Amino acid sequence: MLDPTEEIYEYPFRVTDLKQWVYCHRLLYFLVCLPDVRPRTYLMDAGKEAGEGEEGRELRRSLKSYRLVEGRREFNVAVRSSRWGLRGLVDLVVWVDDPPPGEVIPVDFKLSFKSGEHVQMQLMAYGLLLEELSGRPAPRGYLVEIPLRRVVEVPFTPALRRKVEDALQAMKAMLESEQMPEPTSQRMRCLGCEFRRFCNDVV
C-alpha cells in the first residue's frame, strides 16, 4: 500500500476536483497548489452527513430506480487510477453480473435540487475508474438528489467521456505549470466563493 505522500504524487487529483475545475479552474488551482488555505464550510459537513443518512434509505429503495431487476450494492467504494491521476470514493456502486460481461454503475448522492454538467462529469469520472478497476463497461450512472428524493440517470455518452478526458488533460497541465488559470467568465459564481479573497483581479 502506498503511503499518503506517494499516493498523492501518483494520484494527484480527487474525482471531486473535476467538479471544481468545471465550475472554476481557479478553485482547483487553490486546492492542489495551495492546499492549506481552504476554509471548511457548512455545506461540506452537511453534504457528508446527508450522504451517510442516504445509505439507509438506499437499502430500502428498489433497484427499479436504476432500471434493474437484479444487482449487488456496495457502498463507499475506493477507486484510483495512475492512468488518469485520479483517486476517489464512490458513494454507491451497483454491480450487475448478467448478462456477461455485466455492468458497473456508479451512484452519487447529492444534497442539491439540480445536478449540473459539472456533477455529471464527476459521475462520468467514477465510471471511467470503475471500468478500469473491474473490466466491466459503465454505460451510465445515477445521481440521487437527496432533497427531492429523485434519482436521475446520466448516460455516459461519447461526448461526455471526451469532455472528462479533455478536462483531466487540462488539469494535469495546470498542475505541471503551477500557473494560476483565468477566473471563470461567470462572475456571479465569485460572489459566494470561499477563495474570492485570493483572486486580486476579481472585483
PDB file of C-alpha atoms in Angstrom:
ATOM      1  CA  MET A   1       0.000   0.000   0.000  1.00  0.00           C
ATOM      2  CA  LEU A   2       1.252   3.495  -0.862  1.00  0.00           C
ATOM      3  CA  ASP A   3       1.884   5.925   1.954  1.00  0.00           C
ATOM      4  CA  PRO A   4      -0.162   9.176   1.770  1.00  0.00           C
ATOM      5  CA  THR A   5       2.660  11.187   0.175  1.00  0.00           C
ATOM      6  CA  GLU A   6       3.265   8.636  -2.577  1.00  0.00           C
ATOM      7  CA  GLU A   7      -0.468   8.254  -3.206  1.00  0.00           C
ATOM      8  CA  ILE A   8      -0.968  11.987  -3.729  1.00  0.00           C
ATOM      9  CA  TYR A   9       2.047  12.062  -6.062  1.00  0.00           C
ATOM     10  CA  GLU A  10       0.748   9.203  -8.224  1.00  0.00           C
ATOM     11  CA  TYR A  11      -2.930  10.167  -7.936  1.00  0.00           C
ATOM     12  CA  PRO A  12      -2.791  13.972  -7.557  1.00  0.00           C
ATOM     13  CA  PHE A  13      -6.470  14.631  -8.200  1.00  0.00           C
ATOM     14  CA  ARG A  14      -9.604  13.568  -6.399  1.00  0.00           C
ATOM     15  CA  VAL A  15     -12.629  12.898  -8.573  1.00  0.00           C
ATOM     16  CA  THR A  16     -14.384  15.768  -6.790  1.00  0.00           C
ATOM     17  CA  ASP A  17     -11.634  18.071  -8.097  1.00  0.00           C
ATOM     18  CA  LEU A  18     -13.034  17.598 -11.583  1.00  0.00           C
ATOM     19  CA  LYS A  19     -16.299  19.164 -10.471  1.00  0.00           C
ATOM     20  CA  GLN A  20     -14.393  22.137  -9.051  1.00  0.00           C
ATOM     21  CA  TRP A  21     -12.386  22.506 -12.273  1.00  0.00           C
ATOM     22  CA  VAL A  22     -15.515  22.682 -14.411  1.00  0.00           C
ATOM     23  CA  TYR A  23     -17.100  25.222 -12.069  1.00  0.00           C
ATOM     24  CA  CYS A  24     -13.996  27.439 -11.986  1.00  0.00           C
ATOM     25  CA  HIS A  25     -10.428  26.499 -12.943  1.00  0.00           C
ATOM     26  CA  ARG A  26      -9.031  28.583 -10.103  1.00  0.00           C
ATOM     27  CA  LEU A  27     -10.833  26.520  -7.476  1.00  0.00           C
ATOM     28  CA  LEU A  28      -8.709  23.533  -8.372  1.00  0.00           C
ATOM     29  CA  TYR A  29      -5.556  25.647  -8.518  1.00  0.00           C
ATOM     30  CA  PHE A  30      -6.097  26.770  -4.922  1.00  0.00           C
ATOM     31  CA  LEU A  31      -6.999  23.255  -3.786  1.00  0.00           C
ATOM     32  CA  VAL A  32      -3.961  21.462  -5.221  1.00  0.00           C
ATOM     33  CA  CYS A  33      -1.324  24.194  -5.303  1.00  0.00           C
ATOM     34  CA  LEU A  34      -2.307  25.940  -2.043  1.00  0.00           C
ATOM     35  CA  PRO A  35      -3.995  23.093  -0.163  1.00  0.00           C
ATOM     36  CA  ASP A  36      -3.712  24.619   3.325  1.00  0.00           C
ATOM     37  CA  VAL A  37      -5.740  27.751   2.625  1.00  0.00           C
ATOM     38  CA  ARG A  38      -9.189  26.275   2.090  1.00  0.00           C
ATOM     39  CA  PRO A  39     -11.688  27.003   4.866  1.00  0.00           C
ATOM     40  CA  ARG A  40     -14.160  24.308   5.872  1.00  0.00           C
ATOM     41  CA  THR A  41     -17.735  25.248   5.049  1.00  0.00           C
ATOM     42  CA  TYR A  42     -21.137  24.275   6.355  1.00  0.00           C
ATOM     43  CA  LEU A  43     -22.055  22.695   3.016  1.00  0.00           C
ATOM     44  CA  MET A  44     -19.107  20.288   3.214  1.00  0.00           C
ATOM     45  CA  ASP A  45     -20.274  18.897   6.553  1.00  0.00           C
ATOM     46  CA  ALA A  46     -23.953  18.961   5.592  1.00  0.00           C
ATOM     47  CA  GLY A  47     -23.285  17.069   2.379  1.00  0.00           C
ATOM     48  CA  LYS A  48     -21.280  14.394   4.200  1.00  0.00           C
ATOM     49  CA  GLU A  49     -23.996  13.879   6.814  1.00  0.00           C
ATOM     50  CA  ALA A  50     -26.747  13.758   4.201  1.00  0.00           C
ATOM     51  CA  GLY A  51     -24.847  11.137   2.211  1.00  0.00           C
ATOM     52  CA  GLU A  52     -24.403   8.944   5.262  1.00  0.00           C
ATOM     53  CA  GLY A  53     -28.116   9.180   6.007  1.00  0.00           C
ATOM     54  CA  GLU A  54     -28.984   8.236   2.451  1.00  0.00           C
ATOM     55  CA  GLU A  55     -27.365   4.813   2.761  1.00  0.00           C
ATOM     56  CA  GLY A  56     -30.197   3.509   4.950  1.00  0.00           C
ATOM     57  CA  ARG A  57     -32.826   4.785   2.538  1.00  0.00           C
ATOM     58  CA  GLU A  58     -30.914   3.303  -0.374  1.00  0.00           C
ATOM     59  CA  LEU A  59     -31.156  -0.190   1.107  1.00  0.00           C
ATOM     60  CA  ARG A  60     -34.946   0.216   1.169  1.00  0.00           C
ATOM     61  CA  ARG A  61     -35.039   1.558  -2.387  1.00  0.00           C
ATOM     62  CA  SER A  62     -35.906  -0.839  -5.191  1.00  0.00           C
ATOM     63  CA  LEU A  63     -33.351  -1.466  -7.905  1.00  0.00           C
ATOM     64  CA  LYS A  64     -36.117  -0.451 -10.296  1.00  0.00           C
ATOM     65  CA  SER A  65     -34.892   3.103  -9.689  1.00  0.00           C
ATOM     66  CA  TYR A  66     -31.826   2.061 -11.709  1.00  0.00           C
ATOM     67  CA  ARG A  67     -33.823   0.124 -14.333  1.00  0.00           C
ATOM     68  CA  LEU A  68     -32.600  -3.145 -12.866  1.00  0.00           C
ATOM     69  CA  VAL A  69     -34.155  -6.361 -11.650  1.00  0.00           C
ATOM     70  CA  GLU A  70     -31.016  -7.755 -10.026  1.00  0.00           C
ATOM     71  CA  GLY A  71     -27.737  -6.288  -8.858  1.00  0.00           C
ATOM     72  CA  ARG A  72     -25.414  -6.070  -5.884  1.00  0.00           C
ATOM     73  CA  ARG A  73     -24.959  -2.817  -3.981  1.00  0.00           C
ATOM     74  CA  GLU A  74     -21.611  -1.771  -2.473  1.00  0.00           C
ATOM     75  CA  PHE A  75     -21.182   1.479  -0.551  1.00  0.00           C
ATOM     76  CA  ASN A  76     -18.113   3.726  -0.329  1.00  0.00           C
ATOM     77  CA  VAL A  77     -16.025   2.020  -2.988  1.00  0.00           C
ATOM     78  CA  ALA A  78     -12.438   3.314  -3.194  1.00  0.00           C
ATOM     79  CA  VAL A  79     -11.157   3.801  -6.744  1.00  0.00           C
ATOM     80  CA  ARG A  80      -7.925   5.126  -8.203  1.00  0.00           C
ATOM     81  CA  SER A  81      -6.029   5.161 -11.471  1.00  0.00           C
ATOM     82  CA  SER A  82      -2.475   6.190 -12.286  1.00  0.00           C
ATOM     83  CA  ARG A  83      -3.539   6.475 -15.933  1.00  0.00           C
ATOM     84  CA  TRP A  84      -5.953   9.278 -15.079  1.00  0.00           C
ATOM     85  CA  GLY A  85      -4.111  10.509 -11.972  1.00  0.00           C
ATOM     86  CA  LEU A  86      -7.354  10.200 -10.040  1.00  0.00           C
ATOM     87  CA  ARG A  87      -8.483   8.817  -6.723  1.00  0.00           C
ATOM     88  CA  GLY A  88     -11.897   8.878  -5.117  1.00  0.00           C
ATOM     89  CA  LEU A  89     -14.663   7.230  -3.150  1.00  0.00           C
ATOM     90  CA  VAL A  90     -17.901   6.296  -4.908  1.00  0.00           C
ATOM     91  CA  ASP A  91     -20.979   6.655  -2.701  1.00  0.00           C
ATOM     92  CA  LEU A  92     -22.575   3.547  -4.185  1.00  0.00           C
ATOM     93  CA  VAL A  93     -21.682   1.036  -6.872  1.00  0.00           C
ATOM     94  CA  VAL A  94     -24.249  -1.354  -8.323  1.00  0.00           C
ATOM     95  CA  TRP A  95     -22.645  -4.470  -9.776  1.00  0.00           C
ATOM     96  CA  VAL A  96     -24.619  -6.299 -12.464  1.00  0.00           C
ATOM     97  CA  ASP A  97     -23.390  -9.798 -13.373  1.00  0.00           C
ATOM     98  CA  ASP A  98     -25.804 -10.918 -16.085  1.00  0.00           C
ATOM     99  CA  PRO A  99     -25.611 -10.991 -18.997  1.00  0.00           C
ATOM    100  CA  PRO A 100     -21.793 -11.206 -19.236  1.00  0.00           C
ATOM    101  CA  PRO A 101     -19.597  -9.199 -19.138  1.00  0.00           C
ATOM    102  CA  GLY A 102     -22.018  -7.491 -16.801  1.00  0.00           C
ATOM    103  CA  GLU A 103     -22.151  -3.808 -15.978  1.00  0.00           C
ATOM    104  CA  VAL A 104     -20.887  -1.456 -13.287  1.00  0.00           C
ATOM    105  CA  ILE A 105     -22.996   1.536 -12.282  1.00  0.00           C
ATOM    106  CA  PRO A 106     -21.756   4.430 -10.099  1.00  0.00           C
ATOM    107  CA  VAL A 107     -24.302   6.277  -7.968  1.00  0.00           C
ATOM    108  CA  ASP A 108     -23.569   9.643  -6.356  1.00  0.00           C
ATOM    109  CA  PHE A 109     -25.655  11.133  -3.531  1.00  0.00           C
ATOM    110  CA  LYS A 110     -26.112  14.891  -3.847  1.00  0.00           C
ATOM    111  CA  LEU A 111     -27.534  17.447  -1.422  1.00  0.00           C
ATOM    112  CA  SER A 112     -28.903  19.524  -4.286  1.00  0.00           C
ATOM    113  CA  PHE A 113     -32.104  20.223  -6.178  1.00  0.00           C
ATOM    114  CA  LYS A 114     -30.490  20.229  -9.615  1.00  0.00           C
ATOM    115  CA  SER A 115     -27.410  18.451 -10.912  1.00  0.00           C
ATOM    116  CA  GLY A 116     -25.465  20.458 -13.496  1.00  0.00           C
ATOM    117  CA  GLU A 117     -22.888  19.379 -16.040  1.00  0.00           C
ATOM    118  CA  HIS A 118     -20.022  19.616 -13.544  1.00  0.00           C
ATOM    119  CA  VAL A 119     -21.688  16.979 -11.355  1.00  0.00           C
ATOM    120  CA  GLN A 120     -22.391  14.762 -14.358  1.00  0.00           C
ATOM    121  CA  MET A 121     -18.733  14.928 -15.338  1.00  0.00           C
ATOM    122  CA  GLN A 122     -17.716  13.881 -11.840  1.00  0.00           C
ATOM    123  CA  LEU A 123     -20.031  10.879 -12.127  1.00  0.00           C
ATOM    124  CA  MET A 124     -18.558  10.045 -15.548  1.00  0.00           C
ATOM    125  CA  ALA A 125     -15.077  10.065 -13.992  1.00  0.00           C
ATOM    126  CA  TYR A 126     -16.218   7.489 -11.451  1.00  0.00           C
ATOM    127  CA  GLY A 127     -17.436   5.423 -14.390  1.00  0.00           C
ATOM    128  CA  LEU A 128     -14.007   5.576 -16.065  1.00  0.00           C
ATOM    129  CA  LEU A 129     -12.271   4.464 -12.889  1.00  0.00           C
ATOM    130  CA  LEU A 130     -14.724   1.639 -12.276  1.00  0.00           C
ATOM    131  CA  GLU A 131     -14.330   0.389 -15.847  1.00  0.00           C
ATOM    132  CA  GLU A 132     -10.570   0.240 -15.375  1.00  0.00           C
ATOM    133  CA  LEU A 133     -10.924  -1.411 -11.960  1.00  0.00           C
ATOM    134  CA  SER A 134     -13.433  -4.060 -12.951  1.00  0.00           C
ATOM    135  CA  GLY A 135     -13.028  -4.603 -16.684  1.00  0.00           C
ATOM    136  CA  ARG A 136     -16.789  -4.153 -16.998  1.00  0.00           C
ATOM    137  CA  PRO A 137     -18.476  -1.464 -19.087  1.00  0.00           C
ATOM    138  CA  ALA A 138     -20.031   1.537 -17.358  1.00  0.00           C
ATOM    139  CA  PRO A 139     -22.598   2.881 -19.841  1.00  0.00           C
ATOM    140  CA  ARG A 140     -24.458   5.005 -17.294  1.00  0.00           C
ATOM    141  CA  GLY A 141     -24.565   6.331 -13.765  1.00  0.00           C
ATOM    142  CA  TYR A 142     -27.127   7.855 -11.413  1.00  0.00           C
ATOM    143  CA  LEU A 143     -27.391  10.959  -9.282  1.00  0.00           C
ATOM    144  CA  VAL A 144     -29.585  10.780  -6.202  1.00  0.00           C
ATOM    145  CA  GLU A 145     -30.830  14.301  -5.459  1.00  0.00           C
ATOM    146  CA  ILE A 146     -31.489  13.904  -1.754  1.00  0.00           C
ATOM    147  CA  PRO A 147     -33.818  16.889  -1.079  1.00  0.00           C
ATOM    148  CA  LEU A 148     -36.239  15.783  -3.822  1.00  0.00           C
ATOM    149  CA  ARG A 149     -35.782  12.030  -3.297  1.00  0.00           C
ATOM    150  CA  ARG A 150     -35.164  11.933  -7.038  1.00  0.00           C
ATOM    151  CA  VAL A 151     -32.960   9.526  -8.983  1.00  0.00           C
ATOM    152  CA  VAL A 152     -31.554  10.959 -12.233  1.00  0.00           C
ATOM    153  CA  GLU A 153     -29.958   8.770 -14.894  1.00  0.00           C
ATOM    154  CA  VAL A 154     -26.839  10.111 -16.618  1.00  0.00           C
ATOM    155  CA  PRO A 155     -25.955   8.294 -19.869  1.00  0.00           C
ATOM    156  CA  PHE A 156     -22.185   8.067 -20.354  1.00  0.00           C
ATOM    157  CA  THR A 157     -22.160   9.277 -23.940  1.00  0.00           C
ATOM    158  CA  PRO A 158     -19.008   9.565 -26.080  1.00  0.00           C
ATOM    159  CA  ALA A 159     -19.329  13.361 -25.862  1.00  0.00           C
ATOM    160  CA  LEU A 160     -19.399  13.297 -22.051  1.00  0.00           C
ATOM    161  CA  ARG A 161     -16.423  10.944 -21.967  1.00  0.00           C
ATOM    162  CA  ARG A 162     -14.427  13.289 -24.211  1.00  0.00           C
ATOM    163  CA  LYS A 163     -15.266  16.266 -22.006  1.00  0.00           C
ATOM    164  CA  VAL A 164     -13.958  14.443 -18.953  1.00  0.00           C
ATOM    165  CA  GLU A 165     -10.793  13.275 -20.706  1.00  0.00           C
ATOM    166  CA  ASP A 166     -10.102  16.783 -22.054  1.00  0.00           C
ATOM    167  CA  ALA A 167     -10.657  18.302 -18.628  1.00  0.00           C
ATOM    168  CA  LEU A 168      -8.271  15.829 -16.999  1.00  0.00           C
ATOM    169  CA  GLN A 169      -5.566  16.696 -19.527  1.00  0.00           C
ATOM    170  CA  ALA A 170      -6.032  20.405 -18.830  1.00  0.00           C
ATOM    171  CA  MET A 171      -5.934  19.791 -15.065  1.00  0.00           C
ATOM    172  CA  LYS A 172      -2.658  17.894 -15.433  1.00  0.00           C
ATOM    173  CA  ALA A 173      -1.158  20.731 -17.498  1.00  0.00           C
ATOM    174  CA  MET A 174      -2.189  23.266 -14.840  1.00  0.00           C
ATOM    175  CA  LEU A 175      -0.594  21.213 -12.087  1.00  0.00           C
ATOM    176  CA  GLU A 176       2.658  20.815 -14.010  1.00  0.00           C
ATOM    177  CA  SER A 177       2.923  24.523 -14.812  1.00  0.00           C
ATOM    178  CA  GLU A 178       1.648  25.723 -11.393  1.00  0.00           C
ATOM    179  CA  GLN A 179       0.266  28.777 -13.187  1.00  0.00           C
ATOM    180  CA  MET A 180      -2.957  30.280 -11.851  1.00  0.00           C
ATOM    181  CA  PRO A 181      -5.669  29.967 -14.518  1.00  0.00           C
ATOM    182  CA  GLU A 182      -8.003  32.721 -15.614  1.00  0.00           C
ATOM    183  CA  PRO A 183     -11.105  33.194 -13.454  1.00  0.00           C
ATOM    184  CA  THR A 184     -14.479  31.878 -14.557  1.00  0.00           C
ATOM    185  CA  SER A 185     -16.327  34.009 -17.073  1.00  0.00           C
ATOM    186  CA  GLN A 186     -19.486  33.563 -14.988  1.00  0.00           C
ATOM    187  CA  ARG A 187     -18.596  36.136 -12.352  1.00  0.00           C
ATOM    188  CA  MET A 188     -21.798  35.573 -10.351  1.00  0.00           C
ATOM    189  CA  ARG A 189     -20.110  32.411  -9.141  1.00  0.00           C
ATOM    190  CA  CYS A 190     -17.434  34.532  -7.480  1.00  0.00           C
ATOM    191  CA  LEU A 191     -19.840  36.228  -5.069  1.00  0.00           C
ATOM    192  CA  GLY A 192     -20.090  33.344  -2.629  1.00  0.00           C
ATOM    193  CA  CYS A 193     -16.725  31.713  -3.314  1.00  0.00           C
ATOM    194  CA  GLU A 194     -14.575  30.953  -0.264  1.00  0.00           C
ATOM    195  CA  PHE A 195     -11.438  31.706  -2.315  1.00  0.00           C
ATOM    196  CA  ARG A 196     -12.546  35.090  -3.602  1.00  0.00           C
ATOM    197  CA  ARG A 197     -10.128  36.993  -1.381  1.00  0.00           C
ATOM    198  CA  PHE A 198      -7.204  35.264  -3.114  1.00  0.00           C
ATOM    199  CA  CYS A 199      -8.265  36.499  -6.565  1.00  0.00           C
ATOM    200  CA  ASN A 200      -6.950  40.052  -6.694  1.00  0.00           C
ATOM    201  CA  ASP A 201      -8.251  40.555 -10.226  1.00  0.00           C
ATOM    202  CA  VAL A 202     -11.858  39.694  -9.376  1.00  0.00           C
ATOM    203  CA  VAL A 203     -13.997  42.590  -8.173  1.00  0.00           C
TER     204      VAL A 203
END
